Amino acid sequence: MNDDRFSLKKRIKSFRYAFAGLGVLFKYEHNSWIHAVAAICVIVAGFLFRISYVEWIAVIIVIGMVFSAEIFNSSIERIADYIQPAKDGRIRDIKDLGSAAVLVTAITAAAVGIMIFLPKIIGLG
């Protein structure tokens, strides 16, 4: 019988799995380091330019979007490679779609960054 009752111990264990997933991301997915460096630079710039509360919300959301997209993409790539290790055009398309999702979120994050920081850099904000 499956025990579906709430358990604090199970919830804590689930966080352990999630943090292990972040470990896998940063250990094996090299693009995650590029995203991390970009995020750190943006966060530092946020403090230097004293961005507003609303601007911080936007920055935090887009950083989370990019990392989430990278995690989903990495998951898709791993499961696709597991299911079909040989070259396959359908798997290539699936992996390309996952990569496109990361690209779209990164472009969105860059656009938000430009909208927030460019006016401050050129002295308009």
CSV table of C-alpha atoms in Angstrom, one decimal:
chain,number,residue,atom,x,y,z
A,1,MET,CA,0.0,0.0,0.0
A,2,ASN,CA,1.3,3.5,-0.9
A,3,ASP,CA,1.5,5.8,2.0
A,4,ASP,CA,0.5,9.3,0.7
A,5,ARG,CA,0.4,11.0,4.1
A,6,PHE,CA,2.4,14.2,4.6
A,7,SER,CA,5.8,13.6,6.0
A,8,LEU,CA,8.3,16.3,7.0
A,9,LYS,CA,11.1,13.7,6.6
A,10,LYS,CA,10.0,13.1,3.0
A,11,ARG,CA,9.8,16.8,2.2
A,12,ILE,CA,13.3,17.4,3.6
A,13,LYS,CA,14.5,14.4,1.5
A,14,SER,CA,12.9,16.0,-1.6
A,15,PHE,CA,15.0,19.1,-1.1
A,16,ARG,CA,18.1,17.0,-0.9
A,17,TYR,CA,17.2,15.6,-4.3
A,18,ALA,CA,16.6,19.0,-5.7
A,19,PHE,CA,20.0,20.3,-4.5
A,20,ALA,CA,21.6,17.2,-5.9
A,21,GLY,CA,20.1,18.1,-9.2
A,22,LEU,CA,21.7,21.6,-9.0
A,23,GLY,CA,25.0,19.8,-8.3
A,24,VAL,CA,24.6,17.7,-11.4
A,25,LEU,CA,23.7,20.9,-13.4
A,26,PHE,CA,26.9,22.7,-12.3
A,27,LYS,CA,29.1,19.7,-12.6
A,28,TYR,CA,28.1,18.5,-16.0
A,29,GLU,CA,26.4,21.4,-17.8
A,30,HIS,CA,29.0,23.9,-18.8
A,31,ASN,CA,26.5,26.5,-20.0
A,32,SER,CA,25.2,26.7,-16.4
A,33,TRP,CA,28.5,28.3,-15.4
A,34,ILE,CA,28.0,31.0,-18.1
A,35,HIS,CA,24.5,31.7,-16.8
A,36,ALA,CA,25.9,31.8,-13.2
A,37,VAL,CA,28.6,34.3,-14.1
A,38,ALA,CA,26.0,36.4,-16.0
A,39,ALA,CA,23.6,36.3,-13.0
A,40,ILE,CA,26.4,37.3,-10.6
A,41,CYS,CA,27.4,40.2,-12.8
A,42,VAL,CA,23.7,41.4,-13.0
A,43,ILE,CA,23.2,41.0,-9.2
A,44,VAL,CA,26.4,43.0,-8.6
A,45,ALA,CA,25.3,45.7,-11.1
A,46,GLY,CA,21.9,45.8,-9.4
A,47,PHE,CA,23.5,46.7,-6.1
A,48,LEU,CA,25.9,49.2,-7.8
A,49,PHE,CA,23.1,50.9,-9.6
A,50,ARG,CA,20.7,50.6,-6.7
A,51,ILE,CA,17.9,49.3,-8.9
A,52,SER,CA,14.4,49.6,-7.6
A,53,TYR,CA,12.3,46.9,-5.9
A,54,VAL,CA,10.3,46.3,-9.0
A,55,GLU,CA,13.5,46.1,-11.1
A,56,TRP,CA,14.9,43.5,-8.6
A,57,ILE,CA,11.7,41.4,-9.1
A,58,ALA,CA,12.2,41.5,-12.9
A,59,VAL,CA,15.9,40.5,-12.5
A,60,ILE,CA,15.2,37.7,-10.1
A,61,ILE,CA,12.4,36.3,-12.3
A,62,VAL,CA,14.5,36.3,-15.5
A,63,ILE,CA,17.5,34.7,-13.7
A,64,GLY,CA,15.2,32.0,-12.5
A,65,MET,CA,13.7,31.6,-15.9
A,66,VAL,CA,17.1,31.1,-17.5
A,67,PHE,CA,18.2,28.5,-14.9
A,68,SER,CA,14.9,26.7,-15.1
A,69,ALA,CA,15.1,26.5,-18.9
A,70,GLU,CA,18.7,25.2,-18.7
A,71,ILE,CA,17.6,22.6,-16.2
A,72,PHE,CA,14.7,21.5,-18.3
A,73,ASN,CA,16.9,21.4,-21.4
A,74,SER,CA,19.5,19.4,-19.7
A,75,SER,CA,16.9,16.9,-18.5
A,76,ILE,CA,15.5,16.6,-22.1
A,77,GLU,CA,18.9,16.0,-23.5
A,78,ARG,CA,19.8,13.3,-21.0
A,79,ILE,CA,16.5,11.4,-21.4
A,80,ALA,CA,16.7,11.7,-25.2
A,81,ASP,CA,20.3,10.3,-25.1
A,82,TYR,CA,19.1,7.5,-22.8
A,83,ILE,CA,16.2,6.6,-25.0
A,84,GLN,CA,18.0,6.9,-28.3
A,85,PRO,CA,21.8,6.8,-28.0
A,86,ALA,CA,22.3,6.6,-31.8
A,87,LYS,CA,22.0,9.7,-34.1
A,88,ASP,CA,18.4,10.3,-34.9
A,89,GLY,CA,16.8,13.3,-36.6
A,90,ARG,CA,13.8,13.3,-34.3
A,91,ILE,CA,16.0,13.3,-31.2
A,92,ARG,CA,18.1,16.1,-32.7
A,93,ASP,CA,14.9,18.2,-33.2
A,94,ILE,CA,13.8,17.5,-29.7
A,95,LYS,CA,17.1,18.6,-28.3
A,96,ASP,CA,17.2,21.6,-30.6
A,97,LEU,CA,13.8,22.7,-29.3
A,98,GLY,CA,15.0,22.4,-25.7
A,99,SER,CA,18.1,24.5,-26.6
A,100,ALA,CA,15.8,27.1,-28.3
A,101,ALA,CA,13.9,27.4,-25.0
A,102,VAL,CA,17.1,28.3,-23.3
A,103,LEU,CA,18.0,30.8,-26.0
A,104,VAL,CA,14.6,32.5,-25.8
A,105,THR,CA,14.8,32.9,-22.0
A,106,ALA,CA,18.4,34.2,-22.3
A,107,ILE,CA,17.3,36.7,-24.9
A,108,THR,CA,14.4,37.8,-22.7
A,109,ALA,CA,16.7,38.1,-19.7
A,110,ALA,CA,19.1,40.2,-21.8
A,111,ALA,CA,16.3,42.5,-23.0
A,112,VAL,CA,15.2,43.0,-19.4
A,113,GLY,CA,18.8,43.7,-18.4
A,114,ILE,CA,19.1,46.3,-21.2
A,115,MET,CA,15.9,47.9,-20.2
A,116,ILE,CA,16.9,48.2,-16.6
A,117,PHE,CA,20.6,48.9,-16.8
A,118,LEU,CA,21.2,50.8,-20.1
A,119,PRO,CA,19.4,54.0,-19.0
A,120,LYS,CA,21.4,53.9,-15.7
A,121,ILE,CA,24.7,53.4,-17.6
A,122,ILE,CA,24.1,56.3,-20.0
A,123,GLY,CA,22.8,58.5,-17.2
A,124,LEU,CA,19.1,58.6,-18.0
A,125,GLY,CA,17.9,56.4,-15.1
